[in-house]
XYZ file of C-alpha atoms in Angstrom:
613
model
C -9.235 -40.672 25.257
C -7.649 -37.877 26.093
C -8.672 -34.213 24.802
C -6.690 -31.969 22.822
C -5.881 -28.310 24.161
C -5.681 -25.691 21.680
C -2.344 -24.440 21.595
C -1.549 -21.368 24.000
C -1.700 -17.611 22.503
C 1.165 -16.805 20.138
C 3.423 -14.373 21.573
C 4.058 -10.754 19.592
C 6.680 -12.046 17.407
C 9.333 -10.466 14.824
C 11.601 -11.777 12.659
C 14.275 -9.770 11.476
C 15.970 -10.820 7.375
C 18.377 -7.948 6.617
C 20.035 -7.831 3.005
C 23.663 -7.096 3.676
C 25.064 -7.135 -0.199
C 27.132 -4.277 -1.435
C 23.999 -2.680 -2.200
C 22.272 -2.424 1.026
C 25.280 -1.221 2.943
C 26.480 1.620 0.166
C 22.992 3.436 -0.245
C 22.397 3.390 3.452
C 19.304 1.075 3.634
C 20.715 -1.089 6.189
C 22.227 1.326 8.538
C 18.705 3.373 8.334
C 16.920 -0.069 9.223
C 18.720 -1.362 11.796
C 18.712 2.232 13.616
C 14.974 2.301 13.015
C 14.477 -1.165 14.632
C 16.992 -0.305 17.392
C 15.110 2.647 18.602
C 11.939 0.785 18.218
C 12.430 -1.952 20.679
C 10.972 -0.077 23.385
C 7.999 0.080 21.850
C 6.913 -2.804 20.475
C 4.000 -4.538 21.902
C 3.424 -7.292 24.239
C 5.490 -6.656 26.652
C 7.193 -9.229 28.656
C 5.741 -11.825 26.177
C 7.409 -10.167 23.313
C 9.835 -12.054 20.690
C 12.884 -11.171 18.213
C 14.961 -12.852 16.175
C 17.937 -11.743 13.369
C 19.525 -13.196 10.445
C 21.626 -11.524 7.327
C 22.237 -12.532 4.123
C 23.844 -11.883 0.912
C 25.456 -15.078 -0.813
C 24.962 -17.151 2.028
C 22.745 -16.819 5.268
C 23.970 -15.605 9.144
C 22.403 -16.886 11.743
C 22.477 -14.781 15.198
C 22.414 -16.723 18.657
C 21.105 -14.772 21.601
C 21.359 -16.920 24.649
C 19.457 -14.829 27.406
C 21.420 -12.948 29.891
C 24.615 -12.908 27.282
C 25.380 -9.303 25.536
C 27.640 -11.228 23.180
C 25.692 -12.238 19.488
C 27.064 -15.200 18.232
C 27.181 -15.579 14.769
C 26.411 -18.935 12.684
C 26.796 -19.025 8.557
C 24.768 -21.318 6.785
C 26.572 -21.826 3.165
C 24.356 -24.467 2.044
C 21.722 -22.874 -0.104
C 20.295 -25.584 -1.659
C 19.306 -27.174 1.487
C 19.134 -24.513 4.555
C 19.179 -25.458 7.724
C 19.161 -23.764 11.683
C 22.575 -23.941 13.190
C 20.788 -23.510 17.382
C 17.478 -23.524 16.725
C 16.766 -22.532 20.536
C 18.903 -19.187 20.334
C 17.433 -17.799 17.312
C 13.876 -16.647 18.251
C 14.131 -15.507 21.826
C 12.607 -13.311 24.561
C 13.550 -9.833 23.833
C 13.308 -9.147 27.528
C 15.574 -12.171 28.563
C 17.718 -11.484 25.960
C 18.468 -8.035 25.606
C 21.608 -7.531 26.009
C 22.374 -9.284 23.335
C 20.237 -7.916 20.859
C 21.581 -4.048 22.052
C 24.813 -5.574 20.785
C 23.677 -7.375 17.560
C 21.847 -3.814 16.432
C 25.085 -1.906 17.509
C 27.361 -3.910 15.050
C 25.151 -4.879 12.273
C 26.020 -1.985 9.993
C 29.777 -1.749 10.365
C 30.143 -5.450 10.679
C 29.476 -5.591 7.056
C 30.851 -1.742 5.868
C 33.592 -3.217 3.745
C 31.695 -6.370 2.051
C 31.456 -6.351 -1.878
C 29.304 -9.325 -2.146
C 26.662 -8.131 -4.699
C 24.622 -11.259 -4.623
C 21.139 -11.852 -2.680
C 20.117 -14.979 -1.874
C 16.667 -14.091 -0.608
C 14.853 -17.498 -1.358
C 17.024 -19.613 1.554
C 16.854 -16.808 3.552
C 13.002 -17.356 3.832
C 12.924 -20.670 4.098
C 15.602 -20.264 6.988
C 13.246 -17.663 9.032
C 10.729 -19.857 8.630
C 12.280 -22.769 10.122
C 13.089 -20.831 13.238
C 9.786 -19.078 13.540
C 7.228 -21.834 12.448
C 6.720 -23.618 16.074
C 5.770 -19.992 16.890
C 4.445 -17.732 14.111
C 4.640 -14.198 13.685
C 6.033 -11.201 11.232
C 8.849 -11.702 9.070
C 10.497 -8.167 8.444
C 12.530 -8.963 4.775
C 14.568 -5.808 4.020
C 15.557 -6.221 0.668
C 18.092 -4.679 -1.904
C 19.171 -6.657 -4.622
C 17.396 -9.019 -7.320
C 17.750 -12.693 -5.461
C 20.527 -14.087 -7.454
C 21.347 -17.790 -5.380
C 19.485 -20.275 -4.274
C 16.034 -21.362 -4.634
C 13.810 -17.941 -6.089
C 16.836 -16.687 -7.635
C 15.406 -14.129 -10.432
C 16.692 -13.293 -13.875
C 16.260 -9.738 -14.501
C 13.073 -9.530 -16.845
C 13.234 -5.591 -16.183
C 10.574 -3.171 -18.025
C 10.064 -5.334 -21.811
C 7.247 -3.280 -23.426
C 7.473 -5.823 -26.535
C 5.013 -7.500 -25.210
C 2.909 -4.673 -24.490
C -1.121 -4.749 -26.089
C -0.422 -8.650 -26.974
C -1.996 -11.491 -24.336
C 1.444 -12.017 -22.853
C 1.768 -8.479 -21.915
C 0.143 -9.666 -18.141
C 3.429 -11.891 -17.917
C 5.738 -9.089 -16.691
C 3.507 -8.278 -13.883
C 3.116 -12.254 -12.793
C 5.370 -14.035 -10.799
C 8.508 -15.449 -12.779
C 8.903 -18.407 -9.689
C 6.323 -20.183 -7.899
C 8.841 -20.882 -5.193
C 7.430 -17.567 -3.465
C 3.850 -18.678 -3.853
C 4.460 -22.019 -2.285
C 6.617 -20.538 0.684
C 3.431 -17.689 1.133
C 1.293 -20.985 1.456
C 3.755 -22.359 4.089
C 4.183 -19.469 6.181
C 0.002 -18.824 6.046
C -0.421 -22.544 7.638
C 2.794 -21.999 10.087
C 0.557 -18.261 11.310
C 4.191 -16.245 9.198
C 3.023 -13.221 7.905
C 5.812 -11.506 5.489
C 5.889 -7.766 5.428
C 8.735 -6.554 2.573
C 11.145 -3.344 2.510
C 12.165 -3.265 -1.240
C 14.391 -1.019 -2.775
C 16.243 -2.797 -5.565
C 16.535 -0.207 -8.840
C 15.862 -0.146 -11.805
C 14.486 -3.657 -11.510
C 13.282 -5.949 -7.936
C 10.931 -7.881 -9.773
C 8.275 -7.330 -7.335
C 5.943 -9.285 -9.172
C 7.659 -12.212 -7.895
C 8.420 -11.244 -4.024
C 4.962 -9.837 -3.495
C 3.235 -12.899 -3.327
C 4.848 -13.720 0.028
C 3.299 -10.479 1.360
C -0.238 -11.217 -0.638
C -0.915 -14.432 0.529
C 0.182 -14.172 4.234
C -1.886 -10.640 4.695
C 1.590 -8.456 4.295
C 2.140 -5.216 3.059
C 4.923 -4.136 0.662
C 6.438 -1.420 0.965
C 9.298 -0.007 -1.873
C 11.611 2.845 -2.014
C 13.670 2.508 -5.260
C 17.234 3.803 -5.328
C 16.965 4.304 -1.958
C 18.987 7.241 -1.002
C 19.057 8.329 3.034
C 17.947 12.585 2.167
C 15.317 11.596 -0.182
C 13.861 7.999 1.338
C 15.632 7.760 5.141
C 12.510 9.499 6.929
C 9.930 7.760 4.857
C 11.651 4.283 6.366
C 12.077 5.483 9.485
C 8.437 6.583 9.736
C 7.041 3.789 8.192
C 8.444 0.942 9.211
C 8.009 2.274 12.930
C 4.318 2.402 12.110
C 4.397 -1.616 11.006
C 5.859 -2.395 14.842
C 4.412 -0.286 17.116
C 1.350 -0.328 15.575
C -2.316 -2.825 17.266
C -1.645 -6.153 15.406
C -4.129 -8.626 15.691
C -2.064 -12.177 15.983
C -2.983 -15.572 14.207
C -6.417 -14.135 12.668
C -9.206 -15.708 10.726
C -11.910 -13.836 9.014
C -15.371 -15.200 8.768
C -18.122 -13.887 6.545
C -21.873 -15.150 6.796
C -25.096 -14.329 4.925
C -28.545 -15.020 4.949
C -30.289 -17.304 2.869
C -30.560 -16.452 -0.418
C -26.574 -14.323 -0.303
C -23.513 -16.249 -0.588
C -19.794 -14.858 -0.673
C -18.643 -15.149 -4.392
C -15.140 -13.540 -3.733
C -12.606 -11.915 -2.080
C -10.397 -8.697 -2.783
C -7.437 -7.962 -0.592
C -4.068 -9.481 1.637
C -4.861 -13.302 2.534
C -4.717 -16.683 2.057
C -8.703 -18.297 1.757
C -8.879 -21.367 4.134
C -12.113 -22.011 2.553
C -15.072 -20.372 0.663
C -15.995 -17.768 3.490
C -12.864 -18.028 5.692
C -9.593 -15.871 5.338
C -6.256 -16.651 6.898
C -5.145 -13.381 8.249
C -1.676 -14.493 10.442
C -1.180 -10.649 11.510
C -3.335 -8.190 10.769
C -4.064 -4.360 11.681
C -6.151 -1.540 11.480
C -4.678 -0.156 8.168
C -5.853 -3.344 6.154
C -8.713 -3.480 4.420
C -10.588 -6.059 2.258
C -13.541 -6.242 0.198
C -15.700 -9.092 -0.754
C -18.146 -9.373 -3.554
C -21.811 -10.904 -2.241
C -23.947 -12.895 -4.785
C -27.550 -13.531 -4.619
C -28.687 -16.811 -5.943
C -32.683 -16.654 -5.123
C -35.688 -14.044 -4.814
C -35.865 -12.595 -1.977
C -39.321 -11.286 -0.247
C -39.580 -7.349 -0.833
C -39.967 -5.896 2.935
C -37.744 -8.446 4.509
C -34.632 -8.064 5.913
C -31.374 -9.960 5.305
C -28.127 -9.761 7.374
C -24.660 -9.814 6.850
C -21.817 -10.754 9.234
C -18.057 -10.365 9.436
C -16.461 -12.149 12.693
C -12.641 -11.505 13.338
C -11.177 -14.464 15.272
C -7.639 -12.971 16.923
C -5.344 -12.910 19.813
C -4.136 -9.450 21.155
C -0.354 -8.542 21.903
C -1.277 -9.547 25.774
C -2.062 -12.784 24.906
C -6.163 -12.280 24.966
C -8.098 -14.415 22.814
C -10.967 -11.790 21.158
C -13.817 -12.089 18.972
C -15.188 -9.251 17.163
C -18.297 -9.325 14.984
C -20.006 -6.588 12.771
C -23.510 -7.781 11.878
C -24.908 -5.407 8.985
C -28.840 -5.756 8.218
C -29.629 -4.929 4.591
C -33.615 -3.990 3.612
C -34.525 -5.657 0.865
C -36.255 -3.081 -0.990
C -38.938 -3.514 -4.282
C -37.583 -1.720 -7.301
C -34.019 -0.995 -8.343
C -34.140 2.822 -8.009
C -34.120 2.517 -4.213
C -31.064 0.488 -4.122
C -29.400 3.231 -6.536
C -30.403 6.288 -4.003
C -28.117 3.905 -1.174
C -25.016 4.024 -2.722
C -22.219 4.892 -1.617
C -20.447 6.001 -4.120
C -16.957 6.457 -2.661
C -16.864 2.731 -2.288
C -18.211 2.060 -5.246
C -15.358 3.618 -7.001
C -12.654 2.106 -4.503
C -14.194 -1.829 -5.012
C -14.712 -1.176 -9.057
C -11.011 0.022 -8.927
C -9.582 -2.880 -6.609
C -11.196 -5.553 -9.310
C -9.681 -3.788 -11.956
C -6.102 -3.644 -10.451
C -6.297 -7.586 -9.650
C -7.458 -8.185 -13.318
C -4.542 -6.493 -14.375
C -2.298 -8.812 -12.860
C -3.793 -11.537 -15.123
C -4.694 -9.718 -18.082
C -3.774 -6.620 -20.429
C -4.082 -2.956 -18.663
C -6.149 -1.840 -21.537
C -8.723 -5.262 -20.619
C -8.767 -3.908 -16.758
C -9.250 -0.623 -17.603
C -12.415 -1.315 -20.012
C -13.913 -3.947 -17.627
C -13.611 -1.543 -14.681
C -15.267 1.226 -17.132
C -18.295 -1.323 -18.612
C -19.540 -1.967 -14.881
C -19.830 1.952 -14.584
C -21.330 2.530 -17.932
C -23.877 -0.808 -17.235
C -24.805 1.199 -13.895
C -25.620 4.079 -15.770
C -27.875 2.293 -18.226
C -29.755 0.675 -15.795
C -30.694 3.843 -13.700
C -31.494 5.898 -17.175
C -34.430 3.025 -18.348
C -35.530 3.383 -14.698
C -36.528 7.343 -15.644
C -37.904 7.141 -18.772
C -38.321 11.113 -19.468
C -34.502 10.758 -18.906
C -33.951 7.940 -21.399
C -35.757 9.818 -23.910
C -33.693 13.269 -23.790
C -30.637 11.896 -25.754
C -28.094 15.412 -24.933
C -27.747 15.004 -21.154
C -26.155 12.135 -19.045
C -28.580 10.815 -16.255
C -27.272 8.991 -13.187
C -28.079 8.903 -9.224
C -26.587 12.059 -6.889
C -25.054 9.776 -5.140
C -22.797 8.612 -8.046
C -22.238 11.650 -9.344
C -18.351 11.721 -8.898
C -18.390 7.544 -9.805
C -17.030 8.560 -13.554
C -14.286 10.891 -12.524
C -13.004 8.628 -10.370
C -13.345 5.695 -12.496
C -11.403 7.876 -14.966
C -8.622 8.507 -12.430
C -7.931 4.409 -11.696
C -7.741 4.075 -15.796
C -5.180 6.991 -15.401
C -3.296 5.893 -12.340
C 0.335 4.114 -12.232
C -1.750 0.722 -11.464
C -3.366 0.952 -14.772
C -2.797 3.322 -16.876
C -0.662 2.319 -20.115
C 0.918 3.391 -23.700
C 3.189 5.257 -21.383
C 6.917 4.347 -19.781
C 6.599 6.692 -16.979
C 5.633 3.645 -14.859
C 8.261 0.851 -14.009
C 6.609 -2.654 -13.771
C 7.855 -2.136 -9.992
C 6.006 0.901 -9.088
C 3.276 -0.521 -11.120
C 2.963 -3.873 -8.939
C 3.802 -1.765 -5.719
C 0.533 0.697 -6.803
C -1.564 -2.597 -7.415
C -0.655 -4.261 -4.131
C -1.116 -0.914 -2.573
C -4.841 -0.820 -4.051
C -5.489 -3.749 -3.178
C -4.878 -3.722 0.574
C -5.950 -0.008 1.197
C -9.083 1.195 3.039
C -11.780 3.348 0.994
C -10.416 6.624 2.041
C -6.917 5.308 1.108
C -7.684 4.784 -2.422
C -9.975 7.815 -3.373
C -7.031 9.928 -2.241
C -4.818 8.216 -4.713
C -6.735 8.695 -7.739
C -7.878 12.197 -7.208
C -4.949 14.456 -5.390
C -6.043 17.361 -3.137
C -4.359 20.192 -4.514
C -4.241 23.066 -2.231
C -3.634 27.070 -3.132
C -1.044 28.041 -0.721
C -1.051 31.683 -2.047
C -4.650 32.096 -1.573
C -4.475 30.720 2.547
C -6.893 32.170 4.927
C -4.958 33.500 7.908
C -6.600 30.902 9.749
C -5.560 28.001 7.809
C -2.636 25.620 9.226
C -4.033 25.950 12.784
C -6.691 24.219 14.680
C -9.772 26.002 15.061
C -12.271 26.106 17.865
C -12.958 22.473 17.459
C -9.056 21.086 17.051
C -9.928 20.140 13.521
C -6.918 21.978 11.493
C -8.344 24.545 8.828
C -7.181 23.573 5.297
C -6.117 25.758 2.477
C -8.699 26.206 -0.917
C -8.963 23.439 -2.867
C -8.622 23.317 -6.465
C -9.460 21.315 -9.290
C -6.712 18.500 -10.567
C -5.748 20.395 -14.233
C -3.291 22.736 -15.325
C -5.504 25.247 -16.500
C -6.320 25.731 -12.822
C -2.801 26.356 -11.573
C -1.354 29.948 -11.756
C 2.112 30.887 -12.533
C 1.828 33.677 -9.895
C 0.714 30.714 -7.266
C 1.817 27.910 -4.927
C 0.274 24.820 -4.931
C 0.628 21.701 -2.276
C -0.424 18.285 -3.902
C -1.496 15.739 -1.830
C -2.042 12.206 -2.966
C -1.790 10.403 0.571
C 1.655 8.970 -0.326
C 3.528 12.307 -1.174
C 3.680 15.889 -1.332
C 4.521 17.975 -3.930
C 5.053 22.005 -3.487
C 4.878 23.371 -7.071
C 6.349 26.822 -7.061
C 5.400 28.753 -10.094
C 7.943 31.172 -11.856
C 5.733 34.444 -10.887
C 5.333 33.394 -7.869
C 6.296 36.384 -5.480
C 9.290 36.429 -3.824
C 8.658 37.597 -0.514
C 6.116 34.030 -0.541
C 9.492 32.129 -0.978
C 11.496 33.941 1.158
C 9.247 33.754 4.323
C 8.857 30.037 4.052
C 12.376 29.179 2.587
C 14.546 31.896 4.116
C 17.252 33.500 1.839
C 18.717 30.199 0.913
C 15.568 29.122 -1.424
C 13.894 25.671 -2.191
C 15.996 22.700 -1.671
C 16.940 20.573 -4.220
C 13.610 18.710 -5.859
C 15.360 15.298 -5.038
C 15.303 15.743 -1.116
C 12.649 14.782 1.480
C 12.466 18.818 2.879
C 11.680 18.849 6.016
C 8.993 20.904 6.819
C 10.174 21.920 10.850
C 13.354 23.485 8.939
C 11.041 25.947 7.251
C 11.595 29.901 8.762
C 9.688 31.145 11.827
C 7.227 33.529 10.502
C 3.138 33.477 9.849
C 3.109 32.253 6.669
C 5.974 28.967 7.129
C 4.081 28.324 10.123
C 0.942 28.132 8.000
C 2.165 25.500 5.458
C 4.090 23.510 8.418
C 0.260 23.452 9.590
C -0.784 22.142 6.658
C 1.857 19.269 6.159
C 1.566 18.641 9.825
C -2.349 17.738 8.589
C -2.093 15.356 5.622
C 1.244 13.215 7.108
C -1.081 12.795 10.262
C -4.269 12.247 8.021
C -1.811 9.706 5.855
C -3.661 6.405 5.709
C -2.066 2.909 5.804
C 0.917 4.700 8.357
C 2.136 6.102 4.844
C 4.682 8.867 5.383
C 4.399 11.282 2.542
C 7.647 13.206 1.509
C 7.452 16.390 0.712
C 9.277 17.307 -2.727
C 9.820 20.706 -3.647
C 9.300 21.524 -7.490
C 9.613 25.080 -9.936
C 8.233 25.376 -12.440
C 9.665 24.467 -15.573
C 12.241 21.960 -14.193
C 12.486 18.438 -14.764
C 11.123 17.051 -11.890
C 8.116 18.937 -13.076
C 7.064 15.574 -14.305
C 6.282 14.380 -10.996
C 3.127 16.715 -11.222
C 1.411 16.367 -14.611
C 0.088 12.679 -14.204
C -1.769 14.117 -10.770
C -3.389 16.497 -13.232
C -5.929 13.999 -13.395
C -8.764 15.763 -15.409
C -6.164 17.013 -18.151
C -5.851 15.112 -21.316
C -2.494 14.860 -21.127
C -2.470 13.011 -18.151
C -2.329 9.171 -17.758
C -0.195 8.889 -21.356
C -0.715 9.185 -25.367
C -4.423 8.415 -25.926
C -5.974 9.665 -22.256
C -9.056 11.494 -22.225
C -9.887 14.709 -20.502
C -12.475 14.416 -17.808
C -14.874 16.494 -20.237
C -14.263 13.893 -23.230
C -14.835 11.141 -20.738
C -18.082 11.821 -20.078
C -19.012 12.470 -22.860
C -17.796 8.973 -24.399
C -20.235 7.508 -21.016
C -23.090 9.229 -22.290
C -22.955 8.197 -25.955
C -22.313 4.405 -24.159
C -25.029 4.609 -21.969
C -27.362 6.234 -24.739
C -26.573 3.681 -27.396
C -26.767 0.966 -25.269
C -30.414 2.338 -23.970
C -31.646 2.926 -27.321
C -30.602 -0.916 -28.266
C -33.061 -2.045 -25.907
């Protein structure tokens, strides 16, 4: 008979889904996104091989045609939302090369083609089921840019917004679940078709993100939200980060393998995929800034002395067109007694794994359930290692545990205190607690740390050296300090870092001649604003904390831009700071410990449970 081919190497694809309700065009999102994506082009990878398409929507779906050679869009409106449908299929998802001309165009009248609409309705669901008609012979990335709550159509939400009723009870997990499995099944869909859905959200006060981020979770996306976007406060953080997603090494049409040896088996996964199998994740596009964790089981003894392996094998095809393999093999010693294994840990990912499992619980269960499971698996650590010294199990007034987990509890602490999890507090919308979890969840090690415990940095107190390179090109940092207010100084300035934004907390005895050099004579912006670090004066010292800025936006995992917001003290937006004050009390809401009481509430766990023995 004759023999199957496999199917050639899928081109660098991307599929464009703009919102154009009333919403989109009167904050500015779309005009910011389209500009972004214009000036990308250029730079997208693959080359010659490389493939866009467009549609718009708002109560009904527009389709773009962009026959090659033509610098003329023509545009097709689907009505039917019950039962979507593409208008040319063949002019929809084209050769950007071939077909230039008539994407220049498209781009160039996007935003004022729409300027005067006051359609307020989304219907999001069609849309997704019409981009994936035109991109499933192909595959690729589907770029939704999305404003308003998806009102028409199939996945049209109802507005379930922030209801704390339900809060402490066992239907609290409901808010944070998806209201429609239409999202779920069209993840599924796109997975099989090699779709991966990345999503630009910025519906306020309520997306329901719970719902739409299951397209991005299933197909290996990332979701990205800026609520109430407005252009001075959110435009750069766009701009910048949705650049990043194109430009950016994508591996295409990806599976991920994991093998053990005997004796190991893979008992679950943690991350942004769809599982083909028991060991084999669907990955349609993914990148460098993704990362995923799986739990290992062991289901036998295993001979002290020996050796057992562990192997992760990336199946992908490059933006060229190259079909790659890449393998990491990892051998593991398999080592007599328990207190070995405990001097190997790493504790840094330790914290970030014990933190991912407690975000995903808390998408099925109550915060305050995540929170203690997350905290029992540290505390059952601890036990274990204080029976294994048994002068330290008998001196009741000190808490034992390896060096190498010695900052485990505070940043077990932070994760309880964090927007994923922390609760008994309305400081957190369920959409910027969903975006947080999804964050977790598809963030490398680094990534994560740097979210639950800021770097706070005494700007006052900088070296002259610090904001420039130094001998080795490595930029020289500012003091650290700890993460609580009895640290910070009303005569000080303090940068706070948290890998997603800055904050510059100007105290009220801070010295003027500070603010003037780095502000000039017209003072802080307004707390609400993006500043712009570049507009800063020319001196020493502005060049200093440009330095600095320059160093954590380029040090910014996941391409994450982080704004830069500008706070005195006593103002409002002073609020943005005291939940970063991790080790404070007051920080993570009514009922949150202080670093100091946490531990000691470990060490009476870990004691009672020893003494139970």
């Amino acid at each position: 008979g004759e023999v199957s081919r496999p199917p050639p190497p899928m081109p660098p694809t991307y599929f464009f889904a703009f919102d154009v309700s009333a919403n989109a065009v009167s904050s500015g999102f779309l005009m910011k996104a389209v500009d972004t994506v214009k000036e990308t082009l250029d730079e997208l990878p693959g080359g010659e091989r490389t493939h866009v398409g467009f549609l718009t929507y708002d109560n009904a779906i527009h389709f773009y045609g962009l026959k090659p050679g033509s610098v003329t869009p023509q545009m097709m409106v689907v009505a039917e939302l019950d039962d979507p449908f593409c208008p040319a299929p063949e002019d929809l998802l084209v050769n950007l090369g071939d077909s230039r001309g008539a994407v220049n165009a498209l781009l160039d009248i996007l935003p004022s083609a729409f300027a005067a609409t006051s359609q307020v309705d989304s219907c999001m669901g069609p849309a997704v089921q019409a981009a994936y008609m035109a991109m499933n012979h192909i595959g690729g990335k589907l770029m939704m840019f999305q404003c308003t709550l998806p009102s028409l159509g199939q996945g049209r939400l109802l507005n379930r917004g922030d209801d704390h009723r339900n809060a402490g009870t066992d239907k609290e997990h409901l808010g944070r679940a998806p209201a429609d499995p239409f999202f779920k099944k069209m993840a599924a869909e796109c997975s099989r078709q090699q779709i991966c859905v990345d999503i630009f959200a910025t519906a306020s006060p309520y997306g329901d993100l719970a719902s739409l981020s299951t397209l991005c979770r299933y197909t290996g996306g990332q979701l990205y939200h800026y609520p109430g976007f407005r252009p001075e406060r959110d435009g750069l953080k766009l701009r910048n980060e949705l650049r990043h997603n194109l430009t950016r090494f994508t591996a295409w049409e990806a599976v991920c393998r994991v093998r053990c040896s005997k004796g190991f088996r893979v008992s679950s996964f943690n991350g942004h995929f769809f599982v083909r199998s028991m060991d084999l994740l669907a990955l349609p596009a993914t990148n460098a800034d993704a990362a995923y964790a799986v739990q290992i089981a062991h289901d036998e003894q295993l001979p002290t002395g020996s050796v057992s392996y562990l192997q992760c094998a990336l199946l992908y095809t490059t933006a060229d067109g190259e079909r790659r393999i890449r393998v990491h093999t990892m051998s593991v010693p398999v080592v007599p007694d328990i207190a070995q294994m405990f001097r190997s840990i790493d504790g840094g990912a330790m914290s970030a794994f014990l933190t991912r499992l407690a975000v995903e619980r808390a998408l099925t269960a109550r915060l305050q359930d995540a929170r203690e499971t997350m905290q029992l698996k540290l505390s059952q650590s601890m036990r274990e290692f204080r029976l294994l010294n048994t002068s330290a199990a008998r001196a009741f007034n000190c808490l034992i545990f390896p060096d190498r987990m010695r900052l485990v509890p505070l940043f077990t602490l932070c994760a309880a205190k964090s927007a994923a999890l922390r609760g008994q507090t309305r400081d957190v919308s369920v959409d910027e607690r969903i975006r947080s979890i999804y964050e977790i969840m598809s963030a490398p090690t680094e990534a994560i740390l740097r979210r639950l415990y800021p770097a706070m940095y005494a700007l006052h107190a900088m070296p002259p050296e610090a904001g420039f390179p130094n001998e080795a090109g490595a930029v020289v940092m500012p003091p650290r300090t700890v993460m609580a207010g009895d640290r910070v100084d009303a005569r000080g300035a303090y940068l706070v870092d948290d890998g997603r934004q800055c904050l510059l907390w100007l105290g009220k005895m801070l010295d003027h001649g500070f603010v003037n050099a780095v502000f000039g004579a017209q003072g802080p912006p307004k707390p609400d604003v993006d500043f712009e670090p570049t507009l800063m004066q020319g001196n020493q010292l502005s060049k200093q904390v440009c330095g600095v800025i320059g160093e954590i936006r380029r040090r910014a995992a996941n391409g994450c831009h982080c704004t830069l917001t500008v706070i005195k003290q006593g103002d409002p937006s002073e609020a943005l700071l005291f939940p970063l004050l991790v080790e404070d009390r007051g920080a993570g809401g009514a009922g949150a410990m202080s670093y100091a009481d946490f531990l000691i509430l470990l060490h009476r766990q870990v004691a009672q449970a020893g003494g139970s023995r």
